Short mmCIF file of C-alpha atoms in Angstrom, two decimals:
data_model
loop_
_atom_site.label_atom_id
_atom_site.label_comp_id
_atom_site.label_asym_id
_atom_site.label_seq_id
_atom_site.Cartn_x
_atom_site.Cartn_y
_atom_site.Cartn_z
CA MET F 1 0.00 0.00 0.00
CA VAL F 2 2.85 2.42 0.83
CA ALA F 3 4.38 1.76 -2.58
CA GLY F 4 1.07 2.60 -4.26
CA VAL F 5 0.83 5.92 -2.43
CA ALA F 6 4.45 6.73 -3.29
CA ILE F 7 3.80 6.03 -6.98
CA ALA F 8 0.61 8.11 -6.93
CA LEU F 9 2.40 11.06 -5.37
CA SER F 10 5.52 10.85 -7.54
CA GLY F 11 4.01 13.10 -10.21
CA CYS F 12 2.94 15.81 -7.73
CA ASN F 13 6.12 17.84 -8.17
CA GLN F 14 5.61 18.42 -11.88
CA ASN F 15 3.58 21.65 -11.70
CA THR F 16 4.74 23.78 -14.62
CA ALA F 17 2.53 26.79 -13.84
CA ILE F 18 4.21 30.16 -14.25
CA GLY F 19 5.87 31.25 -11.02
CA ASN F 20 6.64 27.79 -9.64
CA ASP F 21 10.26 27.12 -8.81
CA ARG F 22 12.00 25.04 -11.43
CA GLU F 23 15.46 23.51 -11.59
CA ALA F 24 17.23 25.52 -14.28
CA GLN F 25 19.89 22.87 -14.85
CA LEU F 26 17.21 20.22 -15.52
CA ASP F 27 14.35 22.09 -17.16
CA PRO F 28 14.65 23.76 -20.56
CA ALA F 29 14.29 27.52 -20.74
CA PRO F 30 10.65 28.50 -21.26
CA THR F 31 9.62 29.50 -24.76
CA PRO F 32 7.10 32.22 -25.52
CA VAL F 33 3.59 31.34 -26.59
CA PRO F 34 2.48 32.23 -30.13
CA ILE F 35 1.52 35.83 -30.89
CA GLU F 36 -1.66 35.87 -32.98
CA PRO F 37 -4.50 38.27 -33.82
CA ALA F 38 -7.73 37.68 -31.89
CA SER F 39 -9.49 36.26 -34.96
CA GLN F 40 -6.95 33.44 -35.09
CA ALA F 41 -6.16 33.00 -31.38
CA LEU F 42 -9.82 32.73 -30.34
CA GLN F 43 -11.10 30.82 -33.36
CA ASN F 44 -13.54 28.05 -32.35
CA VAL F 45 -13.18 28.88 -28.63
CA ALA F 46 -16.29 29.26 -26.50
CA THR F 47 -16.38 32.82 -25.16
CA ALA F 48 -17.37 31.54 -21.71
CA ILE F 49 -13.91 29.98 -21.23
CA VAL F 50 -11.86 32.97 -22.41
CA LYS F 51 -10.04 34.31 -19.36
CA PRO F 52 -6.87 36.43 -19.05
CA GLU F 53 -3.77 34.36 -18.34
CA THR F 54 -0.40 35.27 -16.87
CA MET F 55 2.56 35.93 -19.15
CA SER F 56 5.90 34.27 -18.53
CA ASP F 57 9.22 36.09 -18.71
CA ALA F 58 9.68 34.57 -22.19
CA ASP F 59 6.29 35.99 -23.24
CA ILE F 60 7.27 39.45 -21.95
CA GLN F 61 10.55 39.33 -23.90
CA ALA F 62 8.66 38.27 -27.05
CA ILE F 63 6.55 41.45 -26.92
CA GLY F 64 9.58 43.68 -26.37
CA GLY F 65 9.60 43.93 -22.59
CA THR F 66 7.80 46.31 -20.27
CA ALA F 67 9.98 49.44 -20.50
CA GLY F 68 7.81 52.48 -21.19
CA ARG F 69 4.61 50.45 -20.76
CA CYS F 70 1.91 49.89 -18.18
CA VAL F 71 1.80 46.42 -16.64
CA TYR F 72 -1.52 45.10 -15.30
CA ARG F 73 -1.46 42.18 -12.87
CA LEU F 74 -4.34 40.33 -11.25
CA THR F 75 -2.46 40.50 -7.93
CA GLU F 76 0.24 42.91 -6.82
CA VAL F 77 2.88 40.17 -6.82
CA GLY F 78 1.61 38.16 -9.81
CA PHE F 79 2.95 37.94 -13.31
CA PRO F 80 1.57 40.35 -15.96
CA THR F 81 -1.71 39.62 -17.73
CA PHE F 82 -2.08 42.78 -19.82
CA VAL F 83 0.76 45.05 -20.99
CA TYR F 84 -0.01 48.31 -22.77
CA GLN F 85 1.05 51.77 -23.80
CA PRO F 86 -1.81 54.25 -23.36
CA ASP F 87 -3.14 55.48 -26.72
CA SER F 88 -0.84 53.05 -28.59
CA GLU F 89 -0.52 49.27 -28.39
CA ALA F 90 -1.35 46.50 -25.94
CA PHE F 91 -0.87 42.77 -25.43
CA ILE F 92 -3.10 40.33 -23.56
CA LYS F 93 -2.71 36.61 -23.06
CA LEU F 94 -5.89 34.64 -23.81
CA ASN F 95 -6.36 30.98 -24.77
CA GLY F 96 -2.63 30.27 -24.39
CA LYS F 97 -1.69 32.93 -26.96
CA ILE F 98 -0.60 36.55 -26.83
CA ILE F 99 -2.93 38.84 -28.73
CA PRO F 100 -1.65 42.25 -29.88
CA LEU F 101 -4.23 45.05 -29.69
CA SER F 102 -4.29 48.61 -31.00
CA ALA F 103 -5.60 51.68 -29.19
CA ASP F 104 -9.13 52.52 -30.29
CA GLY F 105 -9.78 55.53 -28.08
CA PRO F 106 -8.88 56.47 -24.51
CA ASP F 107 -8.47 53.37 -22.32
CA ARG F 108 -9.79 51.16 -25.15
CA PHE F 109 -7.92 48.53 -27.19
CA THR F 110 -9.13 46.21 -29.98
CA SER F 111 -8.03 43.32 -32.14
CA GLY F 112 -10.76 42.49 -34.63
CA GLU F 113 -13.88 41.96 -32.53
CA LEU F 114 -11.94 41.58 -29.24
CA LEU F 115 -12.30 44.62 -26.98
CA VAL F 116 -10.30 45.39 -23.82
CA THR F 117 -10.96 48.54 -21.79
CA THR F 118 -9.21 49.83 -18.68
CA ARG F 119 -10.41 51.97 -15.78
CA LEU F 120 -8.35 53.21 -12.85
CA ILE F 121 -9.90 52.68 -9.42
CA ASP F 122 -9.38 55.14 -6.59
CA GLU F 123 -7.67 52.50 -4.44
CA GLU F 124 -4.16 51.35 -3.73
CA GLY F 125 -2.98 47.84 -2.91
CA ASN F 126 -0.94 46.81 0.12
CA ALA F 127 2.27 47.10 -1.91
CA GLY F 128 1.33 50.56 -3.14
CA LEU F 129 0.21 49.70 -6.67
CA GLN F 130 -2.71 51.55 -8.28
CA ALA F 131 -5.92 49.50 -8.54
CA GLN F 132 -7.35 49.08 -12.02
CA GLU F 133 -10.17 47.21 -13.73
CA ILE F 134 -9.97 45.69 -17.17
CA ILE F 135 -13.04 44.67 -19.12
CA VAL F 136 -12.57 41.94 -21.73
CA VAL F 137 -15.23 41.42 -24.40
CA PRO F 138 -14.35 38.41 -26.59
CA PRO F 139 -15.74 38.18 -30.14
CA GLY F 140 -19.38 37.12 -30.08
CA ALA F 141 -19.65 37.37 -26.28
CA LYS F 142 -23.05 38.09 -24.75
CA ASP F 143 -21.43 39.42 -21.56
CA GLU F 144 -18.28 41.32 -20.76
CA LEU F 145 -15.75 39.90 -18.33
CA GLY F 146 -14.42 42.28 -15.68
CA TYR F 147 -11.27 41.84 -13.63
CA ARG F 148 -9.87 43.97 -10.84
CA GLY F 149 -6.14 44.04 -10.37
CA TYR F 150 -3.20 46.41 -10.13
CA VAL F 151 -1.21 48.46 -12.61
CA ARG F 152 2.20 50.09 -12.66
CA CYS F 153 3.21 52.33 -15.53
CA ASP F 154 6.85 52.79 -16.51
CA ASP F 155 7.45 56.24 -17.95
CA ALA F 156 11.00 55.43 -19.06
#
């Protein structure tokens, strides 16, 4: 019985979620996910399951880093979910892909029928980051999806 439990638990240390400690000498360096327009990245995906995902360091490098951009996180210590330059460009990770968006008005970004809007909240987190909401409206969605998190903008 002890052997059975040991075998069952042997795979429990294989969590590859972003942010988990990994052994660099054993695990290959992470590769970025594909960068695709919303029409391709969300093709044949039910809108009910489209949720923002965290970007890895490799994903951030693939979009050119965060210098001079605003970085939105679901938690103050989490990895980025949405990276943008106000009135310019943005990137969001949905369905395991990074989707580039273009500014389409103040605090509004689009890629095809995908819409992402931002709104600053008059609150501050425990670590001093500005609270912000993002609203994600996937193509064909009947409802918008709202998320409250934290943003830090780099003016450099």
